[in-house]
Coordinates of C-alpha atoms in Angstrom, one line a residue:
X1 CA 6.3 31.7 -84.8
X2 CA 5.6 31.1 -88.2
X3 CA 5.5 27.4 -90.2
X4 CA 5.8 26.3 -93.9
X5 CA 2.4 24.7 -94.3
X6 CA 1.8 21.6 -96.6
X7 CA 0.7 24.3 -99.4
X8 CA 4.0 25.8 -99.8
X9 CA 2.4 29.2 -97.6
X10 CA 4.3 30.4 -94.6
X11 CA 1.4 30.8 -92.0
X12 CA 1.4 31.6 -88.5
X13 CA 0.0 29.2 -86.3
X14 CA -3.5 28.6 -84.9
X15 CA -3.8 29.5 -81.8
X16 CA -3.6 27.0 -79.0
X17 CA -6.9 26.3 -77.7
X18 CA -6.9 26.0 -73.8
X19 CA -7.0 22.9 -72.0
X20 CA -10.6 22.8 -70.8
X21 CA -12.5 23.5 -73.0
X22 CA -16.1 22.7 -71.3
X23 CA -17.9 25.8 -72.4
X24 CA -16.5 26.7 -76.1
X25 CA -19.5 25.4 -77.3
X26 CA -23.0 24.9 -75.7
X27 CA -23.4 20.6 -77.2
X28 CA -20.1 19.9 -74.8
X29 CA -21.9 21.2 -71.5
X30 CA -25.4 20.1 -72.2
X31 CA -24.9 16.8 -73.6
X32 CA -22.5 15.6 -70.8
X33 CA -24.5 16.9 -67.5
X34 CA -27.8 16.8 -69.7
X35 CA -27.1 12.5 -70.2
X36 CA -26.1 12.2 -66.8
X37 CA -28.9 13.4 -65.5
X38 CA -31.0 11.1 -67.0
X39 CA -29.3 8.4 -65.3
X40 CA -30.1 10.3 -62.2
X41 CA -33.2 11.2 -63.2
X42 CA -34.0 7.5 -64.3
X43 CA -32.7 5.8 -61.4
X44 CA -34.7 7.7 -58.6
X45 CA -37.6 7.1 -60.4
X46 CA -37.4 3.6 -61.2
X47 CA -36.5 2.7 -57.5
X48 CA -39.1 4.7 -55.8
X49 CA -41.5 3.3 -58.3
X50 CA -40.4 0.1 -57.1
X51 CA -40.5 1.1 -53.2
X52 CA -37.0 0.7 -52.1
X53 CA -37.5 4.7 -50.3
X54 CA -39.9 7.5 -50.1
X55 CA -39.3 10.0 -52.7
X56 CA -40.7 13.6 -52.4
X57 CA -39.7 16.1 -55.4
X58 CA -41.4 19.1 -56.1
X59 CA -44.9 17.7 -58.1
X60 CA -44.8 14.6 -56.8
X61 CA -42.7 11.8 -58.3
X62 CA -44.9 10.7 -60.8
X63 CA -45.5 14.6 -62.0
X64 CA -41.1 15.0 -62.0
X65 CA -40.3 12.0 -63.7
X66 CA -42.7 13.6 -66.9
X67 CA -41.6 17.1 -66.0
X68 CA -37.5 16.4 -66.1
X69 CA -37.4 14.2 -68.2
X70 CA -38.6 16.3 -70.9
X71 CA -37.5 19.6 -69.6
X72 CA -34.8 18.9 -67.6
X73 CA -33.1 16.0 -69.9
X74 CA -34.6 16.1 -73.7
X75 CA -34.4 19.8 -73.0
X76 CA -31.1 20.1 -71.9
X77 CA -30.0 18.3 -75.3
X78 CA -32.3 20.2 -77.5
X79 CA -30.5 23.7 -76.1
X80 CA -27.0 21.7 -76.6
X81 CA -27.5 20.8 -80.2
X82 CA -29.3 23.4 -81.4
X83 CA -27.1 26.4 -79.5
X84 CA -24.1 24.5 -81.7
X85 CA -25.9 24.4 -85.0
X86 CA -26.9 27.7 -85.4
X87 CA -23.2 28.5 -85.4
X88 CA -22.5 26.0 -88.4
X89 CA -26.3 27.6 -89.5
X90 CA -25.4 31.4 -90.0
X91 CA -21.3 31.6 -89.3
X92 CA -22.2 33.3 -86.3
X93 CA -20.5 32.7 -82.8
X94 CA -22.7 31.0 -80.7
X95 CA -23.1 31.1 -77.0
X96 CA -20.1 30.4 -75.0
X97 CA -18.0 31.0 -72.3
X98 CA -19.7 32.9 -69.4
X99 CA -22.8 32.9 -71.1
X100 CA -22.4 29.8 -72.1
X101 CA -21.6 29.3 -68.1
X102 CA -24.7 31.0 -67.0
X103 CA -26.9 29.3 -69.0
X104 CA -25.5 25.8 -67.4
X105 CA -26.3 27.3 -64.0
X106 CA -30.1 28.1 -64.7
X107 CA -30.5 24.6 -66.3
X108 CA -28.8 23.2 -63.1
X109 CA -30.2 25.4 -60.5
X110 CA -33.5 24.1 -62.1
X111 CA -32.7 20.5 -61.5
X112 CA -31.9 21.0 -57.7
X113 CA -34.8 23.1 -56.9
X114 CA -37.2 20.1 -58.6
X115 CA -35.5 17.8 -56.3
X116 CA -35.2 19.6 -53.6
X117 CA -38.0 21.6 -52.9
X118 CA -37.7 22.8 -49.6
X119 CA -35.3 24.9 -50.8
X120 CA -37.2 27.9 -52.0
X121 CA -41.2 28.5 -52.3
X122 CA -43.1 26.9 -55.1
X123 CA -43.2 29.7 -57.2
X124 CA -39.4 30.8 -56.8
X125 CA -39.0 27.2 -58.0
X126 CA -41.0 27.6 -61.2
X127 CA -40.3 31.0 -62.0
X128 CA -36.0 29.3 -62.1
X129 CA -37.6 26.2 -63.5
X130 CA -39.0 28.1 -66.7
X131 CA -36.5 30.9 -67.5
X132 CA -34.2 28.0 -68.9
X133 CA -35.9 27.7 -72.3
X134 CA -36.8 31.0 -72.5
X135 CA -32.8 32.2 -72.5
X136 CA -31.8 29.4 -74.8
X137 CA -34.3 30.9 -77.1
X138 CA -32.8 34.7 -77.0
X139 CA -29.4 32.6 -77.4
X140 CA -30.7 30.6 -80.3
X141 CA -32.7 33.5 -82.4
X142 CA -29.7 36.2 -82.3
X143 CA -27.4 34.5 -84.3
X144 CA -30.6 33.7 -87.2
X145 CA -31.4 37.1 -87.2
X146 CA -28.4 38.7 -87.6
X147 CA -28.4 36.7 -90.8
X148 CA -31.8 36.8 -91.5
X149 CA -31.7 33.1 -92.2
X150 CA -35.8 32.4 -91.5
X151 CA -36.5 29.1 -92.2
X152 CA -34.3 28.4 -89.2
X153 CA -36.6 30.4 -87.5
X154 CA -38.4 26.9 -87.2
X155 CA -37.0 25.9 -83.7
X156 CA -38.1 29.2 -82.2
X157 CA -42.1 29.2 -82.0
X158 CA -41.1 25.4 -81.4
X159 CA -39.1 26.1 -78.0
X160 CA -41.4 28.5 -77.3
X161 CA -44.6 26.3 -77.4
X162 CA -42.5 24.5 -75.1
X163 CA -41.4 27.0 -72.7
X164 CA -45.2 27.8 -72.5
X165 CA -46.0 24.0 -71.9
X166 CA -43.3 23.9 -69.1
X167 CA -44.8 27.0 -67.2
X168 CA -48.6 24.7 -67.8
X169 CA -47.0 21.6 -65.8
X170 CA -46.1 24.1 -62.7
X171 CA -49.3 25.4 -63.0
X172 CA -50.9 22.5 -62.9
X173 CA -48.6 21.2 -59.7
X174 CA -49.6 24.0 -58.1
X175 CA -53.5 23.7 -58.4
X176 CA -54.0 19.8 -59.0
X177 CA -54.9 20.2 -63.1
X178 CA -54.4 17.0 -65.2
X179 CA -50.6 16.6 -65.9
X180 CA -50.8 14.1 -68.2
X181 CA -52.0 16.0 -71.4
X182 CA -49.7 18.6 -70.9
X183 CA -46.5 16.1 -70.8
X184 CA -48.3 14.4 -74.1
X185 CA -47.9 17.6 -75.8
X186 CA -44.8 18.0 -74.9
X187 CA -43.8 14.4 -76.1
X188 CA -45.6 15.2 -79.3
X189 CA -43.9 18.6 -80.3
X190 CA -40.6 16.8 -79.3
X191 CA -41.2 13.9 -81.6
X192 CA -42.2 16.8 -84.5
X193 CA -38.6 18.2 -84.0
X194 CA -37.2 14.5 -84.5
X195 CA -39.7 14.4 -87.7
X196 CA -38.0 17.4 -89.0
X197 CA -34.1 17.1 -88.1
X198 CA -34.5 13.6 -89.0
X199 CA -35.5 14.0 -92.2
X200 CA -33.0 16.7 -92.5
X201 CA -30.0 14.7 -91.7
X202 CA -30.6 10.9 -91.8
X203 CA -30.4 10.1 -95.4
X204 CA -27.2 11.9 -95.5
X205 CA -25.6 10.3 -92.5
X206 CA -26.7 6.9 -93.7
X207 CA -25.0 7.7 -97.4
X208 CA -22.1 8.9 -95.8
X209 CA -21.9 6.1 -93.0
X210 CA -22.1 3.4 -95.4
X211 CA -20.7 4.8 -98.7
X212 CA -23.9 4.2 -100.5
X213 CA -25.9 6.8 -102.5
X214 CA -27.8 9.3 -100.8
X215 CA -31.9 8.7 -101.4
X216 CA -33.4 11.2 -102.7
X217 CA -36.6 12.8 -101.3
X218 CA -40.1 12.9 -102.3
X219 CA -41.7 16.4 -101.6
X220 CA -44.7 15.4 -100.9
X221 CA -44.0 12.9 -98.5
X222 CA -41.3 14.6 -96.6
X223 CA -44.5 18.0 -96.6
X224 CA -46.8 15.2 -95.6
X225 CA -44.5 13.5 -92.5
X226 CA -44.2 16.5 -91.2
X227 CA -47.7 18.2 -91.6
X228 CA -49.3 15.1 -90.5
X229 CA -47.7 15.3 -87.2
X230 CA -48.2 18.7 -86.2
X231 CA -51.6 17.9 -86.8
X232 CA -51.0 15.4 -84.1
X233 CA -49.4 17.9 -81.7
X234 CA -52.7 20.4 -82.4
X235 CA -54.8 17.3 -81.3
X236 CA -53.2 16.9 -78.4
X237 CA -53.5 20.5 -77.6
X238 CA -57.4 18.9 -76.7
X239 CA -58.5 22.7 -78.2
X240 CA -60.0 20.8 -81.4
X241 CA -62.8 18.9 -80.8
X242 CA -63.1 15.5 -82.6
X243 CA -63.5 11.9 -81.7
X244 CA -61.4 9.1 -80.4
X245 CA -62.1 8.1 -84.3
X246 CA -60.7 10.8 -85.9
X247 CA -57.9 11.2 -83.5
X248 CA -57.2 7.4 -84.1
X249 CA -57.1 7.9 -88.0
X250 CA -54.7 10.9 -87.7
X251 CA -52.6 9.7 -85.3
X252 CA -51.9 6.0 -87.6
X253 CA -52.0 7.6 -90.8
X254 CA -49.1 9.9 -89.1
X255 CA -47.2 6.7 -88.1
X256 CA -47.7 5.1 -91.4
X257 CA -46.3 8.1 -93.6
X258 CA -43.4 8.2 -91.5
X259 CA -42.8 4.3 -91.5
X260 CA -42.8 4.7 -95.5
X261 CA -40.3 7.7 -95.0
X262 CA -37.9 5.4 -92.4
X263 CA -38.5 2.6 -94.7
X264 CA -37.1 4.6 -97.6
X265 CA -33.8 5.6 -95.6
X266 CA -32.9 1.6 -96.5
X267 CA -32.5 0.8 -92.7
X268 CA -30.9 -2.8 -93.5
X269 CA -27.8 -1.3 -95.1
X270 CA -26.8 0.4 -91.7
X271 CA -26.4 -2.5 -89.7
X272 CA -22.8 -2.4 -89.7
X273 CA -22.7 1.0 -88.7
X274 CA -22.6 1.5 -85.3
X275 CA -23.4 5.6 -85.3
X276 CA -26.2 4.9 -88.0
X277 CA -28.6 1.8 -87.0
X278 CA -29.4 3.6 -84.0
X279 CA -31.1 6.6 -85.8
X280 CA -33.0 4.4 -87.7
X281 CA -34.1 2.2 -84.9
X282 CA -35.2 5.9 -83.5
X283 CA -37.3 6.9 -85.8
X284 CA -39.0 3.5 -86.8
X285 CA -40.0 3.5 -83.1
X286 CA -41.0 7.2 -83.7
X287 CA -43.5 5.8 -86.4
X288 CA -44.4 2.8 -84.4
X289 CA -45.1 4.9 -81.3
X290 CA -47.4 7.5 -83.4
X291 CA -49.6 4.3 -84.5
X292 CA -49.9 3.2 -81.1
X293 CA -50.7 6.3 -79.9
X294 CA -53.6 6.0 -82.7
X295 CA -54.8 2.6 -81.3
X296 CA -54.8 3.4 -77.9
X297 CA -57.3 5.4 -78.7
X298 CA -59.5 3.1 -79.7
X299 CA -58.4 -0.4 -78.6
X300 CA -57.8 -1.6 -74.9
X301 CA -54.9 -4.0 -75.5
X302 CA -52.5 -0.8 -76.2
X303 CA -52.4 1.6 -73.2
X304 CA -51.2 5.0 -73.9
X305 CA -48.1 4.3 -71.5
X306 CA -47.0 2.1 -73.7
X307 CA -47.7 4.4 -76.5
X308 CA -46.0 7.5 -75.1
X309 CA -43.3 5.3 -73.6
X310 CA -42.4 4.0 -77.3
X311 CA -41.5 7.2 -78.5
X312 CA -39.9 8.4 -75.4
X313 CA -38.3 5.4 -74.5
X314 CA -37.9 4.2 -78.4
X315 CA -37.3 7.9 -80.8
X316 CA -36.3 10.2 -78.0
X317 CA -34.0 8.2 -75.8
X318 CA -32.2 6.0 -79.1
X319 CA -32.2 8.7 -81.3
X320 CA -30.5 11.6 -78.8
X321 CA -28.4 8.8 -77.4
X322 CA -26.9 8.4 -81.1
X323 CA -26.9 11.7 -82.1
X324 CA -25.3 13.4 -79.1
X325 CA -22.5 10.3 -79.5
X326 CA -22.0 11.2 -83.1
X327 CA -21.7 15.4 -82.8
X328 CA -20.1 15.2 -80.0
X329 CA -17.1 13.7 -82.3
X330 CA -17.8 15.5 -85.2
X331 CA -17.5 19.1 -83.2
X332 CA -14.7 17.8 -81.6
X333 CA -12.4 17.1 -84.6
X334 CA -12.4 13.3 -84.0
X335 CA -13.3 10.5 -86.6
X336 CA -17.0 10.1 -86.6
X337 CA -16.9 6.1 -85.7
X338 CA -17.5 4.0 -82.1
X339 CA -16.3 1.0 -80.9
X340 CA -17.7 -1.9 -79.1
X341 CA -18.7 0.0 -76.3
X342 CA -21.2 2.6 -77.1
X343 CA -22.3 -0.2 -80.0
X344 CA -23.4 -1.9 -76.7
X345 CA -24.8 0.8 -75.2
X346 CA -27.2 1.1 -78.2
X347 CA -28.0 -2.5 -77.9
X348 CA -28.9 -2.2 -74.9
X349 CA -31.1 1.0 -74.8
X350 CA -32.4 -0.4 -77.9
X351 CA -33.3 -3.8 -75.5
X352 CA -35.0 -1.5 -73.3
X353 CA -37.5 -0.3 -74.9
X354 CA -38.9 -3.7 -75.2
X355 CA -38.3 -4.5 -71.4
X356 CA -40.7 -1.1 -71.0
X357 CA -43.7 -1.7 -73.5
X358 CA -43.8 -5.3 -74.8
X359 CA -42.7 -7.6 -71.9
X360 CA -45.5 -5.9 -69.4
X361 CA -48.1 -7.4 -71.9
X362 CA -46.6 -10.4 -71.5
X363 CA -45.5 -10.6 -68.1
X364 CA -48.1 -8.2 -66.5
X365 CA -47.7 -9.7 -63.0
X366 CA -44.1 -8.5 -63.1
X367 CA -45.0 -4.9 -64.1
X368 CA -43.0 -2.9 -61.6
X369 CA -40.1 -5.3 -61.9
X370 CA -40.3 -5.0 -65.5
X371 CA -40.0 -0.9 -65.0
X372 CA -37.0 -1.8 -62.6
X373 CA -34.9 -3.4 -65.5
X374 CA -35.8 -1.1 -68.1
X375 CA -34.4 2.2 -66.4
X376 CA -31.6 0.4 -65.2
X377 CA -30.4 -0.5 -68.7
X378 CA -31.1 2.8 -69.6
X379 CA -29.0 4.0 -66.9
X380 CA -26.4 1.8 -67.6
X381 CA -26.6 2.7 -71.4
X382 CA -26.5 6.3 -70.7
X383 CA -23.1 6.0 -68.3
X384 CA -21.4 4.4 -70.9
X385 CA -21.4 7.7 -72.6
X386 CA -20.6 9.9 -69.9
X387 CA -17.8 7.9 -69.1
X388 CA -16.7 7.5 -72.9
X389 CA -17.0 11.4 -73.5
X390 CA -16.4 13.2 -70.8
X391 CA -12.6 13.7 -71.5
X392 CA -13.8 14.3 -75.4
X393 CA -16.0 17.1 -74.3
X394 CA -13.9 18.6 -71.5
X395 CA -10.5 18.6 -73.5
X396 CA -10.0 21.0 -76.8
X397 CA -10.9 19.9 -80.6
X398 CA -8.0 17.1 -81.0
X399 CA -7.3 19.4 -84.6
X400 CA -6.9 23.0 -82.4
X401 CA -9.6 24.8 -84.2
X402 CA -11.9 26.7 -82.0
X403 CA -14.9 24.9 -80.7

């Protein structure tokens, strides 16, 4: 039936969009199971770390807490934001519905088999395990290349570097290889894709959030951010061989460009805005956890954990935490604002990252406590967005336009 619009134009309707609507898009599937599995995730960790049970997963617990939380959660989110993107990218229709479907199978078929082993043989397990980022790649590059839009291109070699670094850590499971450089790489070419989107998007949410003028960017320094931490990522490939010196200097003067780049972004005007403090948080700890990464090097009062965990803890957790609560509205039709709630739940995953790398150097004798309260705040942070957004992701855009 046709309507008078508010033009003057008689138009026929848009069609109504169904009532689920779980798989239009691939941020509504990803982001909901991909953030509830870190509270999962978190939780078995932090209470078998702690000793209340035994706790068996495929690796080893200490080798699946690294492993999912990179590939199974940060890459879950990754695929979910990037799979909706591209559409907005190039005009092309993303992934979706059955494929959309399947994809969300793999990823979960992945996260059973690492916790429960026993199901198939190791390598059935891997071989499921690692076929997750590889499709989400196929998914992610047709769309850029019917379009021939390269510099999006970025995120390929990207995923694929990580897809390669996933198959490493089974590998490494298998035969008893060191697990921990591996999972620092991984950390490392996550934290480049933060340097990248972030400086693609932050000064324009923080103008936009705030009503203040956008700041504009430097060249060199936005070349220089990011250069200087792929550089970072190729030393933690361990394939070039210099010092714990030179390593050190990289790794600060990588934190230190990036600080000046976060410091530009005029963090103290964003304090009343709940989606946009967060981000900045992020990506000061992002800078923060590079220099520590530099002085662990060198220095025995900063351990690496508390390096690593900064960024993970700090830039990944924070900033995907913000970013999948603000796209999730956006793509949805909704007003891009939160209330008290998930405000709180930034707090508090904001509060935890102290809990995880400063309090232990205070409180050392309470170290495994201290872990304890950390991944329970991040638990609890992360299930206040599950339970905030799981209608807003399940239900149609609130404006009936596809997505």
């Amino acid at each position: 039936m046709t309507k008078l619009s508010a033009d003057g134009f008689i138009r026929e309707p848009e069609p109504k969009q169904p009532g689920f609507a779980f798989f239009n898009l691939a941020f509504r599937p990803m982001f909901l199971l991909g953030s509830a599995f870190s509270v999962v995730s978190i939780l078995l960790w932090v209470f078998s770390f702690n000793g209340y049970f035994v706790f068996e997963p495929y690796g080893g617990s200490y080798w699946w807490h690294m492993h999912e939380m990179l590939f199974g959660f940060v890459a879950a989110i990754m695929a979910g934001f990037l799979l909706t993107a591209v559409q907005t990218w190039t005009q092309v229709p993303s992934i979706k519905g059955k494929p959309l479907m399947a994809l969300v199978l793999l990823w979960l078929a992945g996260r059973v088999l690492m916790l429960f082993p026993d199901i198939a043989s190791p390598v059935i397990n891997a071989i499921v395990d690692s076929l997750f980022l590889p499709a989400a790649i196929i998914a992610l590059a047709i769309p850029i290349l019917k379009v021939r839009q390269w510099p999006n291109l970025v995120f390929v070699p990207v995923l694929t570097l990580m897809a390669i670094a996933n198959i490493v850590m089974h590998i490494q499971a298998q035969t008893g290889g060191a697990i921990q450089q591996v999972a620092y790489f991984t950390v490392l070419l996550i934290t480049l894709v933060m340097c990248i989107l972030g400086g693609r998007v932050f000064p324009m949410f923080t103008a936009n959030g705030t009503q203040t003028q956008r700041v504009p960017s430097i060249a060199w320094l936005e070349l220089f951010s990011i250069t200087s931490v792929l550089l970072c990522v190729l030393l933690a490939t361990g394939w070039i061989p210099v010092g714990e010196t030179i390593t050190a200097v990289v790794f600060i003067v990588a934190g230190v460009t990036n600080f000046i780049r976060a410091f530009r972004w005029r963090i103290w005007v964003t304090f009343g805005t709940p989606l946009v403090w967060p981000l900045h948080i992020s990506y000061w700890a992002l800078s923060i956890g590079l220099v520590l990464v530099g002085l662990a090097q060198v220095v025995d009062i900063i351990t690496m954990s508390q390096a690593i965990h900064t960024i993970t803890v700090g830039a990944m957790g924070l900033m995907i935490l913000a970013m999948v609560s603000r796209v999730s509205l956006g793509h949805t039709g909704r007003n891009i604002a939160v209330g008290a709630v998930m405000n709180f739940a930034f707090i508090l995953l904001a509060l935890s990252l102290l809990v995880r790398v400063l309090m232990p150097s205070l409180l050392s004798s309470h170290y495994i406590l201290l872990m304890l309260v950390a991944g329970v705040m991040w638990a609890v942070a992360y299930t206040l967005f599950v339970i905030k957004y799981t209608a807003i992701l399940s239900k149609p855009r609130i404006d009936g336009r596809p997505g």
